mmCIF file of C-alpha atoms (C1' of nucleotides) in Angstrom:
data_model
loop_
_atom_site.group_PDB
_atom_site.id
_atom_site.type_symbol
_atom_site.label_atom_id
_atom_site.label_comp_id
_atom_site.label_asym_id
_atom_site.label_seq_id
_atom_site.Cartn_x
_atom_site.Cartn_y
_atom_site.Cartn_z
ATOM 1 C CA MET H 23 17.246 5.466 3.785
ATOM 2 C CA LYS H 24 15.794 8.940 3.384
ATOM 3 C CA ALA H 25 15.824 8.549 -0.396
ATOM 4 C CA ALA H 26 14.220 5.113 -0.209
ATOM 5 C CA LEU H 27 11.576 6.356 2.212
ATOM 6 C CA LYS H 28 10.559 9.134 -0.125
ATOM 7 C CA LEU H 29 10.395 6.900 -3.185
ATOM 8 C CA PHE H 30 8.624 4.041 -1.407
ATOM 9 C CA THR H 31 5.830 6.322 -0.252
ATOM 10 C CA GLU H 32 5.479 7.793 -3.740
ATOM 11 C CA MET H 33 5.621 4.645 -5.823
ATOM 12 C CA GLY H 34 5.488 1.666 -3.478
ATOM 13 C CA PHE H 35 8.058 -0.992 -2.714
ATOM 14 C CA HIS H 36 8.059 -2.829 -6.043
ATOM 15 C CA GLY H 37 7.420 0.397 -7.895
ATOM 16 C CA THR H 38 10.755 1.767 -6.776
ATOM 17 C CA SER H 39 13.897 0.285 -8.300
ATOM 18 C CA THR H 40 17.188 0.042 -6.485
ATOM 19 C CA ALA H 41 18.661 2.126 -9.313
ATOM 20 C CA GLN H 42 16.206 4.935 -8.518
ATOM 21 C CA ILE H 43 17.007 4.757 -4.825
ATOM 22 C CA SER H 44 20.751 4.997 -5.336
ATOM 23 C CA LYS H 45 20.311 7.794 -7.854
ATOM 24 C CA GLU H 46 18.083 9.754 -5.466
ATOM 25 C CA ALA H 47 20.591 9.153 -2.701
ATOM 26 C CA GLY H 48 23.455 10.270 -4.959
ATOM 27 C CA VAL H 49 25.451 7.050 -4.716
ATOM 28 C CA ALA H 50 26.208 4.116 -6.999
ATOM 29 C CA THR H 51 24.030 1.003 -6.925
ATOM 30 C CA GLY H 52 26.952 -0.973 -5.539
ATOM 31 C CA THR H 53 27.149 1.319 -2.530
ATOM 32 C CA LEU H 54 23.511 0.716 -1.715
ATOM 33 C CA PHE H 55 24.043 -3.044 -1.598
ATOM 34 C CA ASN H 56 27.122 -2.524 0.517
ATOM 35 C CA TYR H 57 24.899 -1.243 3.320
ATOM 36 C CA PHE H 58 21.708 -3.217 2.680
ATOM 37 C CA PRO H 59 22.357 -6.746 1.337
ATOM 38 C CA THR H 60 18.864 -6.882 -0.192
ATOM 39 C CA LYS H 61 16.004 -4.543 -0.910
ATOM 40 C CA GLU H 62 13.997 -6.257 1.836
ATOM 41 C CA ASP H 63 16.683 -5.484 4.384
ATOM 42 C CA LEU H 64 16.345 -1.853 3.414
ATOM 43 C CA ILE H 65 12.613 -1.739 3.951
ATOM 44 C CA ASN H 66 12.875 -3.547 7.268
ATOM 45 C CA GLY H 67 15.570 -1.193 8.492
ATOM 46 C CA LEU H 68 13.425 1.703 7.433
ATOM 47 C CA TYR H 69 10.356 0.383 9.194
ATOM 48 C CA PHE H 70 12.291 -0.269 12.367
ATOM 49 C CA ASP H 71 13.747 3.239 12.370
ATOM 50 C CA VAL H 72 10.555 5.094 11.550
ATOM 51 C CA LYS H 73 8.410 3.205 14.024
ATOM 52 C CA GLY H 74 10.998 3.853 16.687
ATOM 53 C CA GLN H 75 10.862 7.584 16.027
ATOM 54 C CA LEU H 76 7.071 7.501 16.118
ATOM 55 C CA SER H 77 7.094 5.638 19.403
ATOM 56 C CA ARG H 78 9.532 8.098 20.964
ATOM 57 C CA SER H 79 7.570 11.107 19.741
ATOM 58 C CA MET H 80 4.329 9.661 21.023
ATOM 59 C CA GLY H 81 5.577 9.161 24.560
ATOM 60 C CA ARG H 82 7.153 12.585 24.922
ATOM 61 C CA GLU H 83 6.212 14.485 28.094
ATOM 62 C CA ILE H 84 3.400 12.129 28.927
ATOM 63 C CA GLN H 85 4.450 11.591 32.516
ATOM 64 C CA ALA H 86 4.534 15.362 33.085
ATOM 65 C CA GLN H 87 0.754 15.544 32.552
ATOM 66 C CA SER H 88 -1.343 15.500 35.686
ATOM 67 C CA THR H 89 -4.721 14.047 34.697
ATOM 68 C CA PHE H 90 -5.399 10.962 32.603
ATOM 69 C CA GLN H 91 -7.248 13.036 30.044
ATOM 70 C CA ASP H 92 -4.256 15.332 29.716
ATOM 71 C CA LYS H 93 -1.957 12.352 29.205
ATOM 72 C CA LEU H 94 -4.176 11.043 26.449
ATOM 73 C CA ARG H 95 -4.512 14.486 24.897
ATOM 74 C CA LYS H 96 -0.762 14.987 24.984
ATOM 75 C CA MET H 97 -0.294 11.657 23.242
ATOM 76 C CA TRP H 98 -2.911 12.655 20.664
ATOM 77 C CA TYR H 99 -1.109 15.903 19.923
ATOM 78 C CA ASN H 100 2.263 14.141 19.816
ATOM 79 C CA LEU H 101 0.986 11.594 17.315
ATOM 80 C CA ILE H 102 -0.536 14.206 15.051
ATOM 81 C CA GLU H 103 2.391 16.578 15.263
ATOM 82 C CA TRP H 104 4.716 13.760 14.284
ATOM 83 C CA GLY H 105 2.532 12.867 11.310
ATOM 84 C CA LEU H 106 2.343 16.438 10.064
ATOM 85 C CA ASP H 107 6.055 17.106 10.589
ATOM 86 C CA ASN H 108 7.194 13.816 9.057
ATOM 87 C CA GLN H 109 4.792 13.226 6.226
ATOM 88 C CA ASN H 110 6.918 10.694 4.381
ATOM 89 C CA ASP H 111 7.445 8.689 7.546
ATOM 90 C CA PHE H 112 3.741 8.923 8.331
ATOM 91 C CA LEU H 113 2.708 7.674 4.895
ATOM 92 C CA PHE H 114 5.359 4.987 4.956
ATOM 93 C CA VAL H 115 4.088 3.531 8.222
ATOM 94 C CA GLY H 116 0.541 3.543 6.868
ATOM 95 C CA GLN H 117 1.500 1.770 3.687
ATOM 96 C CA PHE H 118 3.862 -0.796 5.109
ATOM 97 C CA CYS H 119 2.539 -1.661 8.557
ATOM 98 C CA SER H 120 0.705 -4.634 7.077
ATOM 99 C CA SER H 121 3.030 -5.299 4.175
ATOM 100 C CA PRO H 122 4.382 -8.795 3.539
ATOM 101 C CA TYR H 123 7.897 -7.375 3.134
ATOM 102 C CA ILE H 124 8.101 -6.464 6.798
ATOM 103 C CA THR H 125 9.357 -9.589 8.527
ATOM 104 C CA ASN H 126 7.746 -10.882 11.696
ATOM 105 C CA TYR H 127 11.022 -10.291 13.483
ATOM 106 C CA THR H 128 10.963 -6.575 12.616
ATOM 107 C CA ARG H 129 7.317 -6.357 13.579
ATOM 108 C CA GLU H 130 7.931 -7.934 16.991
ATOM 109 C CA GLU H 131 10.957 -5.780 17.714
ATOM 110 C CA VAL H 132 8.877 -2.688 16.964
ATOM 111 C CA MET H 133 6.016 -3.857 19.194
ATOM 112 C CA LYS H 134 8.289 -3.872 22.236
ATOM 113 C CA GLU H 135 8.469 -0.089 22.137
ATOM 114 C CA TYR H 136 4.731 0.322 22.571
ATOM 115 C CA VAL H 137 4.358 -1.281 25.964
ATOM 116 C CA PHE H 138 3.843 2.042 27.717
ATOM 117 C CA LEU H 139 0.783 2.776 25.573
ATOM 118 C CA HIS H 140 -0.760 -0.486 26.716
ATOM 119 C CA ASP H 141 0.081 0.416 30.292
ATOM 120 C CA LEU H 142 -1.549 3.818 29.978
ATOM 121 C CA VAL H 143 -4.765 2.329 28.606
ATOM 122 C CA LYS H 144 -4.794 -0.351 31.294
ATOM 123 C CA GLU H 145 -4.379 2.346 33.917
ATOM 124 C CA GLY H 146 -7.212 4.372 32.413
ATOM 125 C CA ILE H 147 -9.559 1.405 32.462
ATOM 126 C CA ALA H 148 -8.554 0.388 35.988
ATOM 127 C CA ASN H 149 -9.113 3.895 37.346
ATOM 128 C CA GLY H 150 -12.479 4.214 35.641
ATOM 129 C CA GLU H 151 -11.337 7.047 33.405
ATOM 130 C CA ILE H 152 -12.295 5.294 30.192
ATOM 131 C CA ARG H 153 -14.794 2.597 29.409
ATOM 132 C CA ASP H 154 -13.915 -1.042 29.735
ATOM 133 C CA TYR H 155 -13.648 -1.998 26.087
ATOM 134 C CA SER H 156 -10.978 -4.447 24.994
ATOM 135 C CA GLU H 157 -7.597 -2.847 25.534
ATOM 136 C CA GLU H 158 -6.452 -3.610 21.982
ATOM 137 C CA LEU H 159 -9.642 -2.225 20.473
ATOM 138 C CA THR H 160 -9.284 0.964 22.496
ATOM 139 C CA ILE H 161 -5.707 1.416 21.342
ATOM 140 C CA ALA H 162 -6.573 0.672 17.708
ATOM 141 C CA MET H 163 -9.461 3.156 17.704
ATOM 142 C CA PHE H 164 -7.349 5.855 19.310
ATOM 143 C CA TYR H 165 -4.334 5.347 17.060
ATOM 144 C CA GLN H 166 -6.309 5.050 13.833
ATOM 145 C CA ALA H 167 -8.369 8.105 14.738
ATOM 146 C CA SER H 168 -5.158 10.107 15.021
ATOM 147 C CA ARG H 169 -4.119 8.825 11.586
ATOM 148 C CA THR H 170 -7.510 9.810 10.205
ATOM 149 C CA VAL H 171 -7.028 13.352 11.453
ATOM 150 C CA VAL H 172 -3.536 13.618 9.980
ATOM 151 C CA ASN H 173 -4.698 12.271 6.634
ATOM 152 C CA PHE H 174 -7.651 14.624 6.743
ATOM 153 C CA ILE H 175 -5.416 17.622 7.337
ATOM 154 C CA LEU H 176 -2.897 16.532 4.717
ATOM 155 C CA ASP H 177 -5.361 16.188 1.909
ATOM 156 C CA SER H 178 -8.013 18.750 2.733
ATOM 157 C CA GLU H 179 -5.629 21.439 4.041
ATOM 158 C CA PRO H 180 -8.161 23.173 6.335
ATOM 159 C CA GLN H 181 -7.647 26.810 7.306
ATOM 160 C CA ASP H 182 -7.724 25.999 10.996
ATOM 161 C CA LYS H 183 -5.683 22.864 11.585
ATOM 162 C CA ASN H 184 -5.752 23.284 15.336
ATOM 163 C CA LYS H 185 -9.521 23.188 15.438
ATOM 164 C CA VAL H 186 -9.519 19.947 13.453
ATOM 165 C CA ILE H 187 -6.970 18.414 15.819
ATOM 166 C CA GLU H 188 -8.896 19.459 18.928
ATOM 167 C CA ASP H 189 -12.240 18.412 17.407
ATOM 168 C CA GLY H 190 -10.698 15.062 16.588
ATOM 169 C CA PHE H 191 -9.588 14.645 20.171
ATOM 170 C CA GLN H 192 -13.031 15.590 21.449
ATOM 171 C CA ILE H 193 -14.597 12.880 19.288
ATOM 172 C CA VAL H 194 -12.168 10.242 20.520
ATOM 173 C CA TRP H 195 -12.364 11.340 24.139
ATOM 174 C CA GLU H 196 -16.162 11.427 24.207
ATOM 175 C CA GLY H 197 -16.095 8.026 22.528
ATOM 176 C CA LEU H 198 -13.814 6.418 25.076
ATOM 177 C CA ALA H 199 -14.390 8.305 28.335
ATOM 178 C CA LYS H 200 -16.613 7.108 31.136
ATOM 179 C CA LYS H 201 -19.273 9.712 31.771
ATOM 180 C CA MET D 1 -10.594 -9.017 -12.227
ATOM 181 C CA LYS D 2 -11.127 -11.423 -9.357
ATOM 182 C CA ALA D 3 -7.677 -12.898 -9.927
ATOM 183 C CA ALA D 4 -6.056 -9.474 -10.122
ATOM 184 C CA LEU D 5 -7.856 -8.316 -6.977
ATOM 185 C CA LYS D 6 -6.553 -11.264 -5.007
ATOM 186 C CA LEU D 7 -2.981 -10.880 -6.228
ATOM 187 C CA PHE D 8 -2.923 -7.086 -5.844
ATOM 188 C CA THR D 9 -3.976 -7.309 -2.205
ATOM 189 C CA GLU D 10 -1.365 -9.993 -1.552
ATOM 190 C CA MET D 11 1.620 -8.520 -3.353
ATOM 191 C CA GLY D 12 0.721 -4.987 -4.420
ATOM 192 C CA PHE D 13 0.290 -3.475 -7.849
ATOM 193 C CA HIS D 14 3.889 -3.596 -9.046
ATOM 194 C CA GLY D 15 4.498 -6.788 -7.124
ATOM 195 C CA THR D 16 1.992 -8.605 -9.295
ATOM 196 C CA SER D 17 2.960 -9.347 -12.891
ATOM 197 C CA THR D 18 0.482 -9.536 -15.727
ATOM 198 C CA ALA D 19 1.757 -13.081 -16.283
ATOM 199 C CA GLN D 20 0.698 -14.008 -12.746
ATOM 200 C CA ILE D 21 -2.707 -12.430 -13.180
ATOM 201 C CA SER D 22 -3.454 -14.280 -16.407
ATOM 202 C CA LYS D 23 -2.170 -17.531 -14.928
ATOM 203 C CA GLU D 24 -4.339 -17.121 -11.809
ATOM 204 C CA ALA D 25 -7.289 -16.281 -14.045
ATOM 205 C CA GLY D 26 -6.577 -19.310 -16.247
ATOM 206 C CA VAL D 27 -6.193 -17.373 -19.502
ATOM 207 C CA ALA D 28 -3.302 -16.394 -21.748
ATOM 208 C CA THR D 29 -1.555 -13.073 -21.297
ATOM 209 C CA GLY D 30 -2.885 -11.937 -24.648
ATOM 210 C CA THR D 31 -6.454 -12.421 -23.457
ATOM 211 C CA LEU D 32 -5.855 -10.176 -20.473
ATOM 212 C CA PHE D 33 -4.682 -7.334 -22.709
ATOM 213 C CA ASN D 34 -7.647 -7.883 -24.977
ATOM 214 C CA TYR D 35 -9.944 -6.765 -22.146
ATOM 215 C CA PHE D 36 -7.667 -4.301 -20.355
ATOM 216 C CA PRO D 37 -5.347 -2.387 -22.695
ATOM 217 C CA THR D 38 -2.907 -1.672 -19.869
ATOM 218 C CA LYS D 39 -2.316 -2.792 -16.308
ATOM 219 C CA GLU D 40 -3.484 0.616 -15.121
ATOM 220 C CA ASP D 41 -6.824 0.194 -16.853
ATOM 221 C CA LEU D 42 -7.238 -3.013 -14.937
ATOM 222 C CA ILE D 43 -6.631 -1.431 -11.544
ATOM 223 C CA ASN D 44 -8.934 1.477 -12.323
ATOM 224 C CA GLY D 45 -11.698 -0.835 -13.451
ATOM 225 C CA LEU D 46 -11.216 -2.837 -10.297
ATOM 226 C CA TYR D 47 -11.338 0.224 -8.062
ATOM 227 C CA PHE D 48 -14.457 1.504 -9.768
ATOM 228 C CA ASP D 49 -16.217 -1.834 -9.373
ATOM 229 C CA VAL D 50 -15.239 -2.500 -5.796
ATOM 230 C CA LYS D 51 -16.042 0.998 -4.570
ATOM 231 C CA GLY D 52 -19.422 0.767 -6.259
ATOM 232 C CA GLN D 53 -20.178 -2.460 -4.438
ATOM 233 C CA LEU D 54 -19.087 -0.917 -1.157
ATOM 234 C CA SER D 55 -21.273 2.105 -1.727
ATOM 235 C CA ARG D 56 -24.306 -0.019 -2.542
ATOM 236 C CA SER D 57 -23.773 -2.271 0.481
ATOM 237 C CA MET D 58 -23.369 0.711 2.761
ATOM 238 C CA GLY D 59 -26.656 2.302 1.765
ATOM 239 C CA ARG D 60 -28.743 -0.843 2.054
ATOM 240 C CA GLU D 61 -31.969 -0.500 4.105
ATOM 241 C CA ILE D 62 -30.928 2.841 5.534
ATOM 242 C CA GLN D 63 -34.200 4.559 4.713
ATOM 243 C CA ALA D 64 -36.146 1.796 6.471
ATOM 244 C CA GLN D 65 -34.605 2.827 9.815
ATOM 245 C CA SER D 66 -36.714 5.127 11.952
ATOM 246 C CA THR D 67 -34.267 7.083 14.125
ATOM 247 C CA PHE D 68 -31.070 8.807 13.069
ATOM 248 C CA GLN D 69 -29.032 6.636 15.396
ATOM 249 C CA ASP D 70 -30.527 3.525 13.822
ATOM 250 C CA LYS D 71 -29.643 4.800 10.368
ATOM 251 C CA LEU D 72 -26.073 5.374 11.414
ATOM 252 C CA ARG D 73 -25.914 2.029 13.186
ATOM 253 C CA LYS D 74 -27.296 0.249 10.133
ATOM 254 C CA MET D 75 -24.661 1.922 7.990
ATOM 255 C CA TRP D 76 -21.983 0.876 10.497
ATOM 256 C CA TYR D 77 -23.098 -2.735 10.364
ATOM 257 C CA ASN D 78 -23.372 -2.639 6.577
ATOM 258 C CA LEU D 79 -19.829 -1.328 6.246
ATOM 259 C CA ILE D 80 -18.375 -3.900 8.602
ATOM 260 C CA GLU D 81 -20.348 -6.801 7.190
ATOM 261 C CA TRP D 82 -19.127 -5.882 3.715
ATOM 262 C CA GLY D 83 -15.517 -5.761 4.898
ATOM 263 C CA LEU D 84 -15.717 -9.120 6.636
ATOM 264 C CA ASP D 85 -17.540 -10.807 3.758
ATOM 265 C CA ASN D 86 -15.325 -9.332 1.051
ATOM 266 C CA GLN D 87 -11.882 -9.301 2.592
ATOM 267 C CA ASN D 88 -9.970 -8.962 -0.660
ATOM 268 C CA ASP D 89 -12.150 -6.068 -1.737
ATOM 269 C CA PHE D 90 -11.789 -4.483 1.676
ATOM 270 C CA LEU D 91 -7.996 -4.727 1.658
ATOM 271 C CA PHE D 92 -7.863 -3.560 -1.940
ATOM 272 C CA VAL D 93 -9.782 -0.375 -1.182
ATOM 273 C CA GLY D 94 -7.540 0.317 1.789
ATOM 274 C CA GLN D 95 -4.364 -0.144 -0.203
ATOM 275 C CA PHE D 96 -5.371 1.673 -3.339
ATOM 276 C CA CYS D 97 -7.674 4.495 -2.245
ATOM 277 C CA SER D 98 -4.699 6.848 -2.188
ATOM 278 C CA SER D 99 -2.605 5.130 -4.834
ATOM 279 C CA PRO D 100 -1.144 7.101 -7.745
ATOM 280 C CA TYR D 101 -2.386 4.458 -10.182
ATOM 281 C CA ILE D 102 -5.993 5.392 -9.557
ATOM 282 C CA THR D 103 -6.708 8.215 -11.974
ATOM 283 C CA ASN D 104 -8.511 11.341 -10.862
ATOM 284 C CA TYR D 105 -11.282 10.492 -13.281
ATOM 285 C CA THR D 106 -11.908 7.155 -11.568
ATOM 286 C CA ARG D 107 -11.748 8.816 -8.170
ATOM 287 C CA GLU D 108 -14.312 11.449 -9.132
ATOM 288 C CA GLU D 109 -16.674 8.928 -10.677
ATOM 289 C CA VAL D 110 -16.554 6.913 -7.481
ATOM 290 C CA MET D 111 -17.203 9.978 -5.313
ATOM 291 C CA LYS D 112 -20.546 10.571 -6.989
ATOM 292 C CA GLU D 113 -21.936 7.453 -5.364
ATOM 293 C CA TYR D 114 -21.327 8.736 -1.867
ATOM 294 C CA VAL D 115 -23.600 11.763 -1.937
ATOM 295 C CA PHE D 116 -26.223 10.133 0.251
ATOM 296 C CA LEU D 117 -23.690 9.687 3.066
ATOM 297 C CA HIS D 118 -23.002 13.421 2.998
ATOM 298 C CA ASP D 119 -26.724 14.075 3.049
ATOM 299 C CA LEU D 120 -27.247 11.825 6.048
ATOM 300 C CA VAL D 121 -24.521 13.565 8.030
ATOM 301 C CA LYS D 122 -25.860 16.991 7.067
ATOM 302 C CA GLU D 123 -29.297 15.921 8.227
ATOM 303 C CA GLY D 124 -27.893 14.662 11.517
ATOM 304 C CA ILE D 125 -26.113 17.931 12.180
ATOM 305 C CA ALA D 126 -29.116 20.027 11.155
ATOM 306 C CA ASN D 127 -31.452 18.068 13.452
ATOM 307 C CA GLY D 128 -29.074 18.284 16.384
ATOM 308 C CA GLU D 129 -28.508 14.538 16.504
ATOM 309 C CA ILE D 130 -24.761 14.769 16.188
ATOM 310 C CA ARG D 131 -22.279 17.496 17.018
ATOM 311 C CA ASP D 132 -21.479 20.234 14.586
ATOM 312 C CA TYR D 133 -17.996 19.166 13.531
ATOM 313 C CA SER D 134 -16.923 19.612 9.926
ATOM 314 C CA GLU D 135 -19.042 17.318 7.772
ATOM 315 C CA GLU D 136 -15.974 15.829 6.052
ATOM 316 C CA LEU D 137 -14.204 15.200 9.352
ATOM 317 C CA THR D 138 -17.286 13.476 10.745
ATOM 318 C CA ILE D 139 -17.527 11.223 7.711
ATOM 319 C CA ALA D 140 -13.808 10.430 7.759
ATOM 320 C CA MET D 141 -13.857 9.527 11.451
ATOM 321 C CA PHE D 142 -16.931 7.332 11.042
ATOM 322 C CA TYR D 143 -15.677 5.549 7.940
ATOM 323 C CA GLN D 144 -12.132 5.001 9.207
ATOM 324 C CA ALA D 145 -13.445 3.761 12.541
ATOM 325 C CA SER D 146 -15.425 1.099 10.702
ATOM 326 C CA ARG D 147 -12.262 0.106 8.847
ATOM 327 C CA THR D 148 -10.382 -0.053 12.137
ATOM 328 C CA VAL D 149 -12.954 -2.475 13.527
ATOM 329 C CA VAL D 150 -12.820 -4.690 10.431
ATOM 330 C CA ASN D 151 -9.023 -4.765 10.489
ATOM 331 C CA PHE D 152 -9.111 -5.467 14.205
ATOM 332 C CA ILE D 153 -11.434 -8.421 13.712
ATOM 333 C CA LEU D 154 -9.485 -9.739 10.734
ATOM 334 C CA ASP D 155 -6.143 -9.870 12.452
ATOM 335 C CA SER D 156 -7.033 -10.527 16.066
ATOM 336 C CA GLU D 157 -9.929 -12.934 15.394
ATOM 337 C CA PRO D 158 -11.801 -12.286 18.656
ATOM 338 C CA GLN D 159 -14.183 -14.917 20.021
ATOM 339 C CA ASP D 160 -17.088 -12.512 20.051
ATOM 340 C CA LYS D 161 -17.044 -10.493 16.848
ATOM 341 C CA ASN D 162 -20.470 -9.031 17.469
ATOM 342 C CA LYS D 163 -19.386 -7.492 20.753
ATOM 343 C CA VAL D 164 -16.435 -5.834 19.008
ATOM 344 C CA ILE D 165 -18.708 -4.467 16.296
ATOM 345 C CA GLU D 166 -21.229 -3.109 18.772
ATOM 346 C CA ASP D 167 -18.502 -1.736 21.066
ATOM 347 C CA GLY D 168 -16.992 -0.026 18.055
ATOM 348 C CA PHE D 169 -20.303 1.568 17.241
ATOM 349 C CA GLN D 170 -20.733 2.730 20.831
ATOM 350 C CA ILE D 171 -17.354 4.452 20.700
ATOM 351 C CA VAL D 172 -18.191 6.219 17.452
ATOM 352 C CA TRP D 173 -21.695 7.113 18.504
ATOM 353 C CA GLU D 174 -20.634 8.513 21.863
ATOM 354 C CA GLY D 175 -17.916 10.414 20.042
ATOM 355 C CA LEU D 176 -20.239 12.034 17.544
ATOM 356 C CA ALA D 177 -23.634 12.292 19.271
ATOM 357 C CA LYS D 178 -24.942 15.397 20.934
ATOM 358 C CA LYS D 179 -25.653 14.656 24.549
ATOM 359 C "C1'" DC J 9 55.322 10.702 2.041
ATOM 360 C "C1'" DG J 10 53.970 5.227 1.514
ATOM 361 C "C1'" DC J 11 51.130 1.754 2.569
ATOM 362 C "C1'" DA J 12 46.952 -1.024 3.874
ATOM 363 C "C1'" DT J 13 42.442 -1.243 4.594
ATOM 364 C "C1'" DA J 14 37.895 0.234 3.781
ATOM 365 C "C1'" DA J 15 34.447 2.448 0.870
ATOM 366 C "C1'" DA J 16 32.610 3.563 -3.515
ATOM 367 C "C1'" DT J 17 31.935 2.652 -8.232
ATOM 368 C "C1'" DG J 18 29.259 1.366 -12.507
ATOM 369 C "C1'" DA J 19 29.456 -1.944 -16.254
ATOM 370 C "C1'" DC J 20 27.633 -6.320 -16.152
ATOM 371 C "C1'" DT J 21 24.262 -10.534 -15.786
ATOM 372 C "C1'" DA J 22 20.428 -13.541 -15.556
ATOM 373 C "C1'" DA J 23 15.810 -13.065 -14.700
ATOM 374 C "C1'" DT J 24 11.658 -10.743 -15.184
ATOM 375 C "C1'" DT J 25 8.604 -7.065 -16.910
ATOM 376 C "C1'" DA J 26 4.464 -4.960 -19.698
ATOM 377 C "C1'" DG J 27 2.769 -5.331 -23.839
ATOM 378 C "C1'" DT J 28 2.456 -7.300 -29.145
ATOM 379 C "C1'" DC J 29 0.821 -9.961 -32.873
ATOM 380 C "C1'" DA J 30 0.572 -13.619 -36.319
ATOM 381 C "C1'" DA J 31 -1.480 -17.880 -35.908
ATOM 382 C "C1'" DT J 32 -5.099 -20.778 -34.069
ATOM 383 C "C1'" DC J 33 -9.421 -21.854 -32.295
ATOM 384 C "C1'" DT J 34 -14.660 -21.355 -31.400
ATOM 385 C "C1'" DC J 35 -19.176 -21.439 -32.648
ATOM 386 C "C1'" DA J 36 -23.524 -19.173 -34.475
ATOM 387 C "C1'" DG J 37 -25.873 -19.105 -38.577
ATOM 388 C "C1'" DA J 38 -26.571 -20.636 -43.469
ATOM 389 C "C1'" DT B 10 -20.927 -29.298 -43.371
ATOM 390 C "C1'" DC B 11 -18.964 -24.802 -44.389
ATOM 391 C "C1'" DT B 12 -17.920 -19.968 -43.449
ATOM 392 C "C1'" DG B 13 -16.064 -16.014 -41.195
ATOM 393 C "C1'" DA B 14 -15.921 -12.771 -37.472
ATOM 394 C "C1'" DG B 15 -14.430 -12.518 -33.043
ATOM 395 C "C1'" DA B 16 -12.027 -14.588 -29.124
ATOM 396 C "C1'" DT B 17 -7.905 -16.856 -27.488
ATOM 397 C "C1'" DT B 18 -3.307 -18.093 -27.554
ATOM 398 C "C1'" DG B 19 1.740 -18.034 -26.159
ATOM 399 C "C1'" DA B 20 6.218 -17.219 -28.233
ATOM 400 C "C1'" DC B 21 8.325 -13.011 -28.729
ATOM 401 C "C1'" DT B 22 10.574 -8.203 -27.773
ATOM 402 C "C1'" DA B 23 12.635 -4.229 -25.825
ATOM 403 C "C1'" DA B 24 13.069 -2.439 -21.487
ATOM 404 C "C1'" DT B 25 13.847 -2.968 -16.771
ATOM 405 C "C1'" DT B 26 14.882 -5.570 -12.530
ATOM 406 C "C1'" DA B 27 17.755 -6.983 -8.164
ATOM 407 C "C1'" DG B 28 22.054 -8.001 -7.236
ATOM 408 C "C1'" DT B 29 27.530 -8.875 -8.377
ATOM 409 C "C1'" DC B 30 32.316 -7.902 -8.521
ATOM 410 C "C1'" DA B 31 36.737 -6.458 -10.440
ATOM 411 C "C1'" DT B 32 38.504 -2.057 -10.337
ATOM 412 C "C1'" DT B 33 39.168 2.572 -8.648
ATOM 413 C "C1'" DT B 34 39.166 6.059 -5.036
ATOM 414 C "C1'" DA B 35 39.386 7.722 -0.146
ATOM 415 C "C1'" DT B 36 41.014 7.470 4.343
ATOM 416 C "C1'" DG B 37 43.760 6.782 8.544
ATOM 417 C "C1'" DC B 38 48.313 6.118 10.424
ATOM 418 C "C1'" DG B 39 53.270 5.877 11.125
#
DNA sequence: CGCATAAATGACTAATTAGTCAATCTCAGA
DNA sequence: TCTGAGATTGACTAATTAGTCATTTATGCG
């Protein structure tokens, strides 16, 4: 799975042959198909795993934060830290989140892990912490903004990463918060 | 090119065979290779074309706007309108902007068309209209936010698109503007 | 040790791939 | 109507593809 992840992000799903994957993994092609009946099963397993890790990283220590802003900031930092520490996983999710090879079943299973994010946003709107935009739009803007920051850091390699991360949060917070 | 664009967005670069492209286009495979010596030439030509169209759409009527906020809002609407009206092009740019098949030459040629966006942001910072974040970060956040809104509209099909677009702009504007 | 089950192997196949090229067709101008 | 340069064609090739399976190797247990 690690080998496939690396190759998929470098050369895409169809661009990576099963022969390459097994070679990179140091096993025979037959072994690969022993564990994943088809190439699609492999990508779905990968997506499931990676999204699960992302979800778990994102929610880490959220409840320990006292204010709503701190909860959101903590989530922001979690998301970005995960992206920077797991670049292949980060790129993989970006490339394959809307890919036709991810089955609807996999997609739905993954969605179940993100309930707490919805709950947090709902709470923020209800308590008047953030503006009353559509919940889904708010989540999308927040999540994609964090991806933008990670991508920005990855391909512009700024001297002061931490400033970029905090600036990014300021932009998102000012954008969403009720004044 | 239109045929290739459609197929590439549906099934990816490697997922689309030259046979499929020529069939979709209603020509023989030989004809395809008469115009594009290799498959890579085709994708680079496509990227160049589509990005050019995006750039031209984005800059439309900007100078006619009086205030800085109106200029930015106009650009926001231009970007989103282009994405909604040219879904294949929009998806193509998203999928292939960081693809290894786009040569650096193509990428650099495309960049040249975006100078005016840099200039606008510089102007906004200099005049104290928007906060003094890194110019590149500001542009990335603005551009990716517009993509988030288009994607959101495309796959959640809200009743009131215009509200989503304007809400999206409010989020970005509040995020970037100097209070 | 011996045995049975499970895991790993890589040569193999049928299908598909990007790209070629000799033959055919098109059509403007004489 | 005839000519010829350029456009179009699709059968073809050598390489590669996802996936198979008979055989070999590793492992756990008495």
